[in-house]
Coordinates of C-alpha atoms (C1' of nucleotides) in Angstrom, one line a residue:
Chain C
M4 CA -91.3 2.5 -0.2
M5 CA -87.8 1.5 -0.9
N6 CA -86.0 -1.8 -0.9
R7 CA -82.3 -2.1 -1.8
V8 CA -79.7 -4.6 -0.8
I9 CA -76.0 -4.7 -1.7
L10 CA -73.9 -7.8 -1.0
V11 CA -70.3 -8.9 -1.5
G12 CA -69.4 -12.4 -0.5
R13 CA -68.5 -15.9 -1.7
L14 CA -70.7 -18.5 -3.3
T15 CA -71.0 -21.6 -1.1
K16 CA -71.7 -23.8 -4.2
D17 CA -71.9 -23.6 -7.9
P18 CA -74.9 -21.6 -9.0
D19 CA -78.0 -23.6 -9.8
L20 CA -79.4 -22.7 -13.2
R21 CA -82.9 -23.7 -14.2
Y22 CA -85.6 -22.7 -16.7
T23 CA -89.2 -21.9 -16.3
P24 CA -91.7 -23.8 -18.4
N25 CA -91.7 -20.7 -20.7
G26 CA -87.9 -21.0 -21.1
V27 CA -86.9 -18.1 -18.8
P28 CA -83.5 -18.8 -17.1
V29 CA -83.3 -18.5 -13.3
A30 CA -80.2 -19.0 -11.3
T31 CA -80.0 -19.4 -7.5
F32 CA -76.9 -19.5 -5.3
T33 CA -76.0 -18.8 -1.7
L34 CA -73.7 -16.0 -0.7
A35 CA -71.6 -16.5 2.4
V36 CA -70.9 -12.9 3.7
N37 CA -68.4 -12.9 6.5
R38 CA -69.3 -10.6 9.4
S39 CA -66.8 -7.9 10.3
F40 CA -66.9 -8.7 14.0
T41 CA -66.4 -12.0 16.0
N42 CA -68.7 -13.6 18.4
Q43 CA -68.1 -14.3 22.2
Q44 CA -65.9 -17.3 21.3
G45 CA -63.8 -15.1 19.1
E46 CA -65.0 -16.8 16.0
R47 CA -65.9 -14.9 12.8
E48 CA -69.3 -16.0 11.5
A49 CA -71.0 -15.5 8.3
D50 CA -74.5 -14.9 6.9
F51 CA -75.7 -17.2 4.3
I52 CA -78.0 -15.4 2.0
N53 CA -80.0 -16.9 -0.8
V54 CA -79.9 -15.1 -4.1
V55 CA -82.1 -15.5 -7.1
V56 CA -81.3 -14.1 -10.6
W57 CA -83.5 -14.0 -13.6
R58 CA -82.8 -14.0 -17.4
K59 CA -79.5 -13.3 -18.9
P60 CA -77.8 -12.4 -15.7
A61 CA -78.8 -15.8 -14.5
E62 CA -77.0 -17.5 -17.4
N63 CA -73.9 -15.3 -16.9
A64 CA -73.9 -16.1 -13.3
A65 CA -74.1 -19.8 -14.1
N66 CA -71.2 -19.5 -16.6
F67 CA -68.8 -17.2 -14.7
L68 CA -69.4 -18.0 -11.0
K69 CA -68.7 -21.1 -9.1
K70 CA -68.2 -22.3 -5.5
G71 CA -65.9 -19.8 -3.8
S72 CA -66.2 -17.0 -6.3
L73 CA -66.2 -13.6 -4.8
A74 CA -69.3 -11.9 -6.2
G75 CA -71.3 -8.7 -5.7
V76 CA -75.1 -8.4 -5.8
D77 CA -77.3 -5.4 -6.1
G78 CA -81.0 -6.1 -5.6
K79 CA -84.0 -6.2 -3.4
I80 CA -85.3 -8.4 -0.5
Q81 CA -88.2 -10.5 -1.6
T82 CA -90.5 -12.5 0.7
R83 CA -92.8 -15.2 -0.4
S84 CA -94.6 -18.2 1.1
F85 CA -95.8 -21.5 0.0
D86 CA -97.5 -24.5 1.6
G87 CA -95.0 -27.0 3.1
Q88 CA -95.3 -30.8 2.8
D89 CA -96.7 -30.9 6.4
G90 CA -99.4 -28.4 5.4
K91 CA -97.7 -25.5 7.1
K92 CA -97.0 -22.4 5.4
V93 CA -93.2 -21.9 4.8
Y94 CA -92.0 -18.2 4.7
I95 CA -89.0 -17.4 2.5
T96 CA -86.8 -14.4 2.6
E97 CA -84.2 -14.0 -0.2
V98 CA -82.5 -11.5 -2.4
V99 CA -83.6 -10.9 -5.9
A100 CA -80.5 -9.7 -7.8
E101 CA -80.8 -7.1 -10.4
S102 CA -77.1 -7.1 -11.2
V103 CA -74.4 -9.6 -10.2
Q104 CA -70.8 -8.5 -10.2
F105 CA -67.9 -10.8 -10.8
L106 CA -65.2 -9.7 -8.4
E107 CA -62.5 -12.3 -8.9
P108 CA -59.4 -10.8 -10.7
K109 CA -59.1 -11.7 -14.3
G110 CA -56.3 -14.4 -14.1
N111 CA -57.6 -15.7 -10.7
S112 CA -60.0 -18.4 -11.7
N113 CA -58.1 -20.7 -9.2
S114 CA -57.2 -24.1 -10.7
S115 CA -60.1 -24.9 -12.9
P116 CA -61.6 -22.8 -15.8
P117 CA -65.1 -21.6 -15.7
K118 CA -67.2 -24.7 -16.1
D119 CA -69.3 -25.4 -19.1
D120 CA -72.1 -27.7 -18.5
G121 CA -73.7 -27.5 -21.8
N122 CA -75.8 -24.3 -21.4
K123 CA -75.6 -22.2 -24.4
R124 CA -72.9 -19.5 -24.0
V125 CA -74.3 -16.1 -23.8
N126 CA -71.3 -14.0 -23.3
D127 CA -67.7 -15.3 -23.2
D128 CA -66.1 -12.6 -21.1
P129 CA -67.8 -11.1 -18.1
F130 CA -65.2 -8.2 -18.3
A131 CA -66.7 -7.4 -21.7
N132 CA -69.3 -5.7 -19.5
G133 CA -66.9 -4.3 -17.0
G134 CA -67.4 -7.3 -14.9
T135 CA -71.1 -6.6 -14.5
I136 CA -73.8 -9.2 -15.4
D137 CA -76.7 -7.0 -15.9
I138 CA -80.3 -7.0 -17.3
Q139 CA -80.1 -6.5 -21.0
D140 CA -82.5 -5.3 -23.5
D141 CA -82.5 -8.5 -25.5
D142 CA -83.6 -10.6 -22.5
L143 CA -86.3 -13.2 -22.9
P144 CA -89.7 -11.4 -23.6
F145 CA -91.3 -10.6 -20.3
Chain E
M7 CA -67.4 -8.8 2.3
M8 CA -70.2 -6.2 2.2
N9 CA -73.8 -6.4 3.6
R10 CA -76.1 -3.4 3.4
V11 CA -79.9 -3.0 3.4
I12 CA -82.0 0.0 3.1
L13 CA -85.8 -0.2 3.4
V14 CA -88.7 2.2 3.6
G15 CA -92.1 0.8 4.5
R16 CA -94.9 0.6 6.9
L17 CA -95.1 -1.4 10.2
T18 CA -97.6 -4.2 10.0
K19 CA -98.2 -4.0 13.8
D20 CA -96.9 -2.1 16.8
P21 CA -93.2 -3.0 17.6
D22 CA -92.5 -5.7 20.0
L23 CA -90.0 -4.6 22.8
R24 CA -88.3 -7.1 25.0
Y25 CA -85.3 -7.2 27.2
T26 CA -82.5 -9.7 27.3
P27 CA -81.7 -11.4 30.7
N28 CA -79.0 -8.8 30.9
G29 CA -81.5 -6.0 30.5
V30 CA -80.5 -5.1 26.9
P31 CA -83.5 -3.9 24.9
V32 CA -84.5 -5.6 21.7
A33 CA -87.4 -4.5 19.5
T34 CA -88.8 -6.4 16.5
F35 CA -91.2 -5.5 13.8
T36 CA -92.3 -6.3 10.3
L37 CA -92.1 -3.8 7.5
A38 CA -94.4 -4.0 4.6
V39 CA -92.6 -2.6 1.6
N40 CA -94.9 -2.2 -1.5
R41 CA -93.4 -3.3 -4.8
S42 CA -93.2 -0.7 -7.5
F43 CA -94.7 -3.1 -10.0
T44 CA -97.9 -5.2 -10.2
N45 CA -98.4 -8.9 -10.7
Q46 CA -100.1 -10.6 -13.5
Q47 CA -103.4 -9.9 -11.8
G48 CA -102.6 -6.2 -11.8
E49 CA -102.3 -6.3 -8.0
R50 CA -99.6 -4.6 -6.2
E51 CA -97.8 -6.8 -3.8
A52 CA -95.6 -6.2 -0.8
D53 CA -92.6 -7.8 0.8
F54 CA -93.0 -8.4 4.6
I55 CA -89.6 -8.0 6.1
N56 CA -88.7 -8.8 9.7
V57 CA -86.5 -6.2 11.4
V58 CA -84.6 -6.5 14.7
V59 CA -83.2 -3.5 16.6
W60 CA -81.0 -3.5 19.6
R61 CA -80.4 -1.1 22.5
K62 CA -81.6 2.6 22.5
P63 CA -82.9 2.5 18.9
A64 CA -85.0 -0.3 20.1
E65 CA -86.6 1.7 22.8
N66 CA -87.0 4.7 20.5
A67 CA -88.6 2.4 17.8
A68 CA -91.1 1.1 20.6
N69 CA -91.8 4.7 21.7
F70 CA -92.3 6.4 18.3
L71 CA -93.4 3.7 15.8
K72 CA -96.7 2.0 15.6
K73 CA -98.8 0.0 13.3
G74 CA -98.9 1.8 10.1
S75 CA -96.0 4.1 10.8
L76 CA -93.8 4.9 7.7
A77 CA -90.2 4.0 8.8
G78 CA -86.8 3.7 7.1
V79 CA -84.3 1.2 8.1
D80 CA -80.6 1.0 7.4
G81 CA -78.9 -2.2 8.5
K82 CA -77.7 -5.6 7.4
I83 CA -79.1 -9.0 6.6
Q84 CA -78.6 -11.6 9.1
T85 CA -79.2 -15.3 9.1
R86 CA -79.6 -17.8 11.8
S87 CA -81.0 -21.1 12.5
F88 CA -82.5 -22.9 15.6
D89 CA -83.9 -26.4 16.1
G90 CA -87.7 -26.3 15.5
Q91 CA -90.3 -28.1 17.7
D92 CA -90.4 -31.0 15.3
G93 CA -86.6 -31.5 15.5
K94 CA -86.0 -29.9 12.2
K95 CA -83.7 -26.8 11.8
V96 CA -85.5 -23.6 11.1
Y97 CA -83.6 -21.0 9.0
I98 CA -84.2 -17.4 9.5
T99 CA -83.3 -14.4 7.4
E100 CA -84.0 -11.1 8.9
V101 CA -82.7 -7.4 8.9
V102 CA -80.8 -6.1 11.8
A103 CA -81.2 -2.3 11.8
E104 CA -78.4 -0.2 12.8
S105 CA -80.6 3.0 12.5
V106 CA -84.3 3.4 12.2
Q107 CA -85.8 6.5 10.8
F108 CA -89.2 7.8 11.6
L109 CA -90.6 9.2 8.4
E110 CA -94.2 10.3 9.4
P111 CA -94.6 14.1 9.2
K112 CA -94.5 15.9 12.6
G113 CA -98.2 16.5 13.0
N114 CA -99.3 13.2 11.4
S115 CA -99.5 10.7 14.2
N116 CA -102.9 9.8 12.8
S117 CA -105.5 9.8 15.6
S118 CA -103.8 8.5 18.6
P119 CA -100.6 9.9 20.2
P120 CA -97.4 7.8 20.4
K121 CA -98.4 5.1 22.9
D122 CA -96.7 4.9 26.3
D123 CA -96.6 1.4 27.7
G124 CA -94.5 2.2 30.7
N125 CA -91.1 1.8 29.2
K126 CA -88.8 4.3 30.6
R127 CA -88.8 7.3 28.1
V128 CA -85.4 7.6 26.5
N129 CA -86.0 10.6 24.2
D130 CA -89.3 12.5 24.0
D131 CA -88.9 13.8 20.5
P132 CA -87.6 11.7 17.6
F133 CA -86.9 14.9 15.8
A134 CA -84.4 16.0 18.3
N135 CA -82.2 13.7 16.4
G136 CA -83.4 14.8 13.0
G137 CA -85.8 11.9 13.0
T138 CA -83.1 9.4 13.3
I139 CA -83.1 6.7 16.0
D140 CA -79.4 5.9 16.1
I141 CA -77.0 3.9 18.1
Q142 CA -75.8 6.1 21.0
D143 CA -72.5 6.2 23.0
D144 CA -74.5 5.7 26.2
D145 CA -76.0 2.4 25.1
L146 CA -76.0 -0.5 27.4
P147 CA -72.5 -1.8 27.8
F148 CA -71.7 -4.4 25.0
Chain N
M7 CA -67.6 -2.4 -9.8
M8 CA -70.6 -1.3 -7.8
N9 CA -72.2 2.1 -7.3
R10 CA -75.3 2.6 -5.3
V11 CA -76.8 5.5 -3.5
I12 CA -79.9 5.7 -1.3
L13 CA -81.2 9.0 -0.1
V14 CA -84.2 10.4 1.7
G15 CA -84.4 14.1 2.2
R16 CA -86.4 17.3 1.3
L17 CA -86.2 19.3 -1.9
T18 CA -84.6 22.7 -1.4
K19 CA -86.6 24.0 -4.4
D20 CA -89.1 22.9 -6.9
P21 CA -87.6 20.5 -9.4
D22 CA -86.2 22.1 -12.6
L23 CA -87.6 20.2 -15.7
R24 CA -86.0 20.7 -19.1
Y25 CA -85.9 18.7 -22.4
T26 CA -82.9 17.8 -24.5
P27 CA -82.8 18.8 -28.2
N28 CA -84.1 15.3 -28.9
G29 CA -87.1 15.9 -26.5
V30 CA -85.8 13.8 -23.6
P31 CA -87.1 15.1 -20.2
V32 CA -84.5 15.8 -17.4
A33 CA -85.3 17.0 -14.1
T34 CA -82.8 18.3 -11.4
F35 CA -83.3 19.1 -7.8
T36 CA -81.3 19.3 -4.6
L37 CA -82.1 17.1 -1.7
A38 CA -81.3 18.3 1.8
V39 CA -80.5 15.3 4.0
N40 CA -80.2 16.2 7.7
R41 CA -77.3 14.5 9.4
S42 CA -78.2 12.4 12.3
F43 CA -75.5 14.1 14.6
T44 CA -74.8 17.7 15.5
N45 CA -71.6 19.6 15.1
Q46 CA -69.5 21.1 17.9
Q47 CA -71.9 24.1 18.2
G48 CA -74.7 21.6 18.7
E49 CA -76.3 22.5 15.4
R50 CA -77.6 19.9 13.1
E51 CA -76.2 20.3 9.6
A52 CA -77.4 18.9 6.3
D53 CA -75.9 17.6 3.1
F54 CA -77.1 19.2 -0.1
I55 CA -77.0 16.6 -2.8
N56 CA -77.7 17.5 -6.5
V57 CA -79.9 14.8 -8.2
V58 CA -80.7 14.3 -11.9
V59 CA -83.5 12.2 -13.2
W60 CA -84.2 11.2 -16.8
R61 CA -87.3 10.4 -18.9
K62 CA -90.6 9.7 -17.3
P63 CA -89.5 9.7 -13.7
A64 CA -88.2 13.3 -14.5
E65 CA -91.8 14.3 -15.5
N66 CA -93.3 12.6 -12.5
A67 CA -90.8 14.3 -10.1
A68 CA -91.8 17.7 -11.7
N69 CA -95.4 16.9 -11.4
F70 CA -95.4 15.5 -7.8
L71 CA -92.6 17.0 -5.9
K72 CA -91.9 20.6 -4.9
K73 CA -89.9 22.7 -2.5
G74 CA -90.0 20.9 0.8
S75 CA -91.3 17.6 -0.3
L76 CA -89.9 14.5 1.4
A77 CA -88.4 12.2 -1.2
G78 CA -86.4 9.1 -1.6
V79 CA -83.8 8.5 -4.4
D80 CA -82.3 5.2 -5.4
G81 CA -79.6 5.7 -7.9
K82 CA -75.8 6.0 -8.6
I83 CA -73.1 8.6 -8.1
Q84 CA -71.9 10.1 -11.3
T85 CA -68.9 12.5 -11.9
R86 CA -68.4 14.6 -14.9
S87 CA -66.3 17.7 -15.8
F88 CA -66.7 20.6 -18.2
D89 CA -64.7 23.7 -18.9
G90 CA -65.6 26.5 -16.8
Q91 CA -65.9 30.1 -18.0
D92 CA -62.4 31.0 -16.7
G93 CA -61.0 28.2 -18.8
K94 CA -60.5 25.8 -15.7
K95 CA -62.1 22.4 -15.6
V96 CA -65.0 22.2 -13.3
Y97 CA -65.7 18.8 -11.6
I98 CA -69.2 17.8 -10.8
T99 CA -70.3 14.9 -8.5
E100 CA -74.0 14.3 -8.4
V101 CA -76.6 11.5 -8.1
V102 CA -78.5 10.0 -11.1
A103 CA -81.7 8.7 -9.7
E104 CA -83.1 5.5 -11.2
S105 CA -86.2 5.8 -9.1
V106 CA -87.6 8.6 -7.1
Q107 CA -90.0 7.9 -4.2
F108 CA -92.8 10.4 -3.2
L109 CA -92.9 10.0 0.6
E110 CA -95.3 12.7 1.7
P111 CA -98.4 11.1 3.1
K112 CA -101.4 11.2 0.7
G113 CA -103.4 14.2 2.1
N114 CA -100.2 16.0 3.1
S115 CA -99.6 18.3 0.1
N116 CA -99.3 21.1 2.6
S117 CA -101.4 24.1 1.6
S118 CA -101.0 24.1 -2.2
P119 CA -101.9 21.3 -4.6
P120 CA -99.3 19.8 -6.8
K121 CA -98.4 22.5 -9.2
D122 CA -99.3 22.2 -13.0
D123 CA -97.0 24.1 -15.0
G124 CA -98.2 23.0 -18.5
N125 CA -96.1 19.8 -18.8
K126 CA -98.2 17.0 -20.3
R127 CA -99.5 15.0 -17.5
V128 CA -98.1 11.5 -17.5
N129 CA -99.6 10.0 -14.5
D130 CA -102.1 11.7 -12.2
D131 CA -101.5 9.9 -9.0
P132 CA -98.0 8.9 -7.8
F133 CA -99.5 6.3 -5.6
A134 CA -101.0 4.5 -8.7
N135 CA -97.4 3.2 -8.7
G136 CA -97.2 2.7 -4.9
G137 CA -95.6 6.1 -4.7
T138 CA -92.7 5.0 -6.8
I139 CA -91.7 7.1 -9.9
D140 CA -89.9 4.4 -11.9
I141 CA -88.4 3.9 -15.3
Q142 CA -91.2 2.5 -17.5
D143 CA -91.2 0.4 -20.7
D144 CA -92.9 3.2 -22.6
D145 CA -90.2 5.7 -21.9
L146 CA -88.8 7.8 -24.8
P147 CA -86.9 5.4 -27.1
F148 CA -83.1 5.4 -25.9
Chain F
M1 CA -83.5 11.4 6.4
M2 CA -81.3 8.6 4.9
N3 CA -77.9 8.8 3.4
R4 CA -76.1 5.6 2.3
V5 CA -73.5 4.9 -0.4
I6 CA -71.9 1.6 -1.4
L7 CA -69.1 1.6 -3.9
V8 CA -66.7 -1.1 -5.3
G9 CA -63.9 0.3 -7.5
R10 CA -60.2 0.7 -7.9
L11 CA -57.9 3.4 -6.3
T12 CA -56.6 5.9 -9.0
K13 CA -53.6 6.6 -6.7
D14 CA -52.1 5.6 -3.4
P15 CA -54.3 6.8 -0.5
D16 CA -53.1 10.1 1.1
L17 CA -52.8 9.9 4.8
R18 CA -52.6 13.0 7.0
Y19 CA -53.2 14.0 10.6
T20 CA -55.2 16.7 12.0
P21 CA -53.6 19.0 14.6
N22 CA -55.1 16.9 17.2
G23 CA -53.4 13.8 15.7
V24 CA -56.5 12.3 14.1
P25 CA -55.7 10.3 11.0
V26 CA -57.6 11.1 7.8
A27 CA -57.0 9.3 4.6
T28 CA -58.3 10.4 1.2
F29 CA -58.4 8.5 -2.1
T30 CA -60.2 8.5 -5.3
L31 CA -62.2 5.3 -6.5
A32 CA -62.5 4.7 -10.2
V33 CA -65.9 2.9 -10.6
N34 CA -66.5 1.5 -14.1
R35 CA -69.8 2.0 -15.5
S36 CA -71.7 -1.1 -16.6
F37 CA -72.8 0.4 -19.9
T38 CA -70.8 2.1 -22.7
N39 CA -71.3 5.6 -24.2
Q40 CA -72.2 6.4 -27.8
Q41 CA -68.6 5.8 -28.9
G42 CA -68.7 2.3 -27.4
E43 CA -66.3 3.2 -24.7
R44 CA -66.7 2.2 -21.1
E45 CA -66.4 5.2 -18.9
A46 CA -65.9 5.5 -15.2
D47 CA -66.9 7.7 -12.2
F48 CA -64.2 9.1 -10.3
I49 CA -65.4 9.4 -6.6
N50 CA -63.5 11.0 -3.8
V51 CA -63.5 9.1 -0.6
V52 CA -62.6 10.4 2.9
V53 CA -61.9 8.0 5.9
W54 CA -61.2 9.0 9.5
R55 CA -59.4 7.4 12.3
K56 CA -58.2 3.7 12.3
P57 CA -59.8 2.8 9.0
A58 CA -57.8 5.7 7.6
E59 CA -54.6 4.2 8.7
N60 CA -55.7 0.7 7.6
A61 CA -56.6 2.1 4.1
A62 CA -53.2 3.6 4.1
N63 CA -51.4 0.4 4.9
F64 CA -53.3 -2.0 2.8
L65 CA -54.5 -0.2 -0.2
K66 CA -52.6 1.3 -3.1
K67 CA -53.0 2.5 -6.6
G68 CA -55.0 -0.1 -8.5
S69 CA -56.4 -1.9 -5.5
L70 CA -59.9 -3.2 -5.7
A71 CA -61.8 -1.7 -2.7
G72 CA -65.3 -1.6 -1.3
V73 CA -66.6 1.5 0.6
D74 CA -69.8 1.8 2.7
G75 CA -70.5 5.3 3.9
K76 CA -72.4 8.5 3.3
I77 CA -72.4 11.4 0.8
Q78 CA -71.2 14.6 2.4
T79 CA -71.2 18.0 1.0
R80 CA -69.2 21.1 2.1
S81 CA -68.0 24.5 0.8
F82 CA -65.1 26.7 1.4
D83 CA -63.8 29.9 -0.1
G84 CA -61.6 29.4 -3.2
Q85 CA -58.4 31.4 -3.9
D86 CA -60.4 33.5 -6.3
G87 CA -62.9 34.5 -3.6
K88 CA -65.7 32.2 -5.0
K89 CA -67.2 29.5 -2.9
V90 CA -66.1 26.1 -3.9
Y91 CA -68.7 23.2 -3.4
I92 CA -67.5 19.8 -2.6
T93 CA -69.4 16.5 -2.8
E94 CA -67.5 13.5 -1.5
V95 CA -68.1 10.2 0.2
V96 CA -67.3 9.7 3.9
A97 CA -66.5 6.0 4.3
E98 CA -67.6 4.3 7.5
S99 CA -65.9 1.0 6.5
V100 CA -63.5 0.2 3.7
Q101 CA -63.2 -3.3 2.4
F102 CA -60.0 -4.7 0.9
L103 CA -61.2 -6.9 -1.9
E104 CA -57.9 -8.0 -3.5
P105 CA -57.5 -11.7 -3.0
K106 CA -54.9 -12.7 -0.4
G107 CA -51.9 -13.5 -2.5
N108 CA -52.7 -11.0 -5.2
S109 CA -50.7 -7.9 -4.0
N110 CA -49.4 -7.7 -7.7
S111 CA -45.6 -7.4 -7.6
S112 CA -44.9 -5.2 -4.7
P113 CA -45.9 -5.9 -1.0
P114 CA -48.0 -3.4 0.9
K115 CA -45.9 -0.4 1.2
D116 CA -44.7 0.9 4.6
D117 CA -44.1 4.5 4.6
G118 CA -43.3 4.9 8.3
N119 CA -46.8 5.2 9.7
K120 CA -47.1 3.2 12.9
R121 CA -48.6 -0.2 12.0
V122 CA -52.0 -0.7 13.5
N123 CA -52.9 -4.1 12.1
D124 CA -50.7 -6.3 10.1
D125 CA -53.3 -8.3 8.3
P126 CA -56.6 -6.9 6.9
F127 CA -58.0 -10.3 6.8
A128 CA -57.6 -10.5 10.5
N129 CA -60.9 -8.6 10.3
G130 CA -62.3 -10.5 7.5
G131 CA -60.9 -8.0 5.1
T132 CA -62.9 -5.2 6.7
I133 CA -61.3 -2.0 7.9
D134 CA -63.8 -0.8 10.4
I135 CA -64.3 1.9 13.0
Q136 CA -63.0 0.5 16.3
D137 CA -63.7 1.3 20.0
D138 CA -60.2 2.3 20.6
D139 CA -60.3 5.0 18.0
L140 CA -59.1 8.4 18.9
P141 CA -61.6 10.2 21.2
F142 CA -64.3 12.0 19.2
Chain V
dT8 C1' -77.2 -27.6 3.3
dT9 C1' -72.6 -23.6 3.6
dT10 C1' -67.5 -19.6 1.3
dT11 C1' -62.0 -17.7 1.6
Chain H
dT19 C1' -55.7 15.1 -11.5
dT20 C1' -57.6 9.4 -12.8
dT21 C1' -58.1 2.6 -12.0
dT22 C1' -57.9 -2.8 -14.3

DNA sequence: TTTT
DNA sequence: TTTT
């Protein structure tokens, strides 16, 4: 059994950072990954892939990525289901990132600096880890 | 922009082979990929990932894989949407396989032989191609 | 910066398990991965890829894999160099496996049972972990 | 049998473009891929991975990548051997790229424009293909 | 509900 | 023989 996904694309919006009742950080975002070929109308389309990240990489993603950022994701496909509001089961397929890579060049944060929305700052420089936002030993305890 | 998925798992059902109006073969199946860790209840869960294959590999998948077969998939994640019966947009995330690998050992087709449901036979031995079911030059013209 | 390798192939020999001076297990083996295409002479060739595994997965690989076993590897490419006996630098490219997957079907250990060469037994059934031989929390402390 | 490699790193030198006696373009370059962790001395090390590309993507790589460019590679590991000058067999492990991705942002070609060393120009804008440098139908015939 |  |  093997399950591996690698993506490079651009965030369609700022990451959404939340915390579980136990205080575990979870970030979600959507990556737009342009296809390398065009459709019959000659348009280049994209796949819009939902990504979930847990723990410290979640906080790093929230701190260093924003709408339009070029990011790499290494993780797994996960499927889950829940009961929708109309009583029907909803099936979800998403990518759980094990590491998120910040691929924007150093000076290239466009116009605005990385936003600070009040989350505690975990790491001030994504390049301190070679640009990788990885699972760390000192992550929240689970 | 990069988009790559590699999976190894077991088919939950026999592949479903169809043809487009232009005669292009498309097979779909679901791969159950067991996770390497267990949940809080100590149960091992699986991800159920929908896979689409086009052209000759579709026919090969239909001919050589069946419910329970161990298979490898190398492809891309694709997202698409359509309008559901209740007027709401339905969003789909699936894997488009570029190659499908038959991983069952040679003599191990369980009890029954590979089924033959009347599709024209493209290749009588998946091992003739090292077990790979790949896109071929003589695929249908598109 | 991203670095990901996924392989499925067969061991060319039994894994070689050693221990560092600090007692850390390291296993090495070579995977033969048949190519999906043939050369001009119509022969199918293979790539012979050296794989290194550390810690508990190393012991699991040594216990459950042997010459001819079908195995999956998920890891990274690593390069290193050392000074050869003739004073010239030797450059090595190999795969460091983060997880090793035992893909032989359950009853299919060919003729002989998994060998036991005196290594302490860490896990008696690779399927207890869904066939995955993964890095565990109780690995040696580094 | 599966064999897949995905890399993102920086070119250590300009690509080296050559042509076979039959006129088939081949480019080679080395990708420096920084590791996400540091060694015992607290230094971040890198893996230096040799990459080979054939046909049109080779020409595109030569035209759009240079020393220091951030690039993504999707391909396979290949091993081969030849007889060294001292009569001993030399074993090579390298990556054969199926597609090469130009990840430098559009305006960020540093100081100098993409070099033109006299090769016929195949494509003037790597972004015309969404930044992908892919195998095309009109490649040389093999 | 989508990015450059 | 190595990149930012």
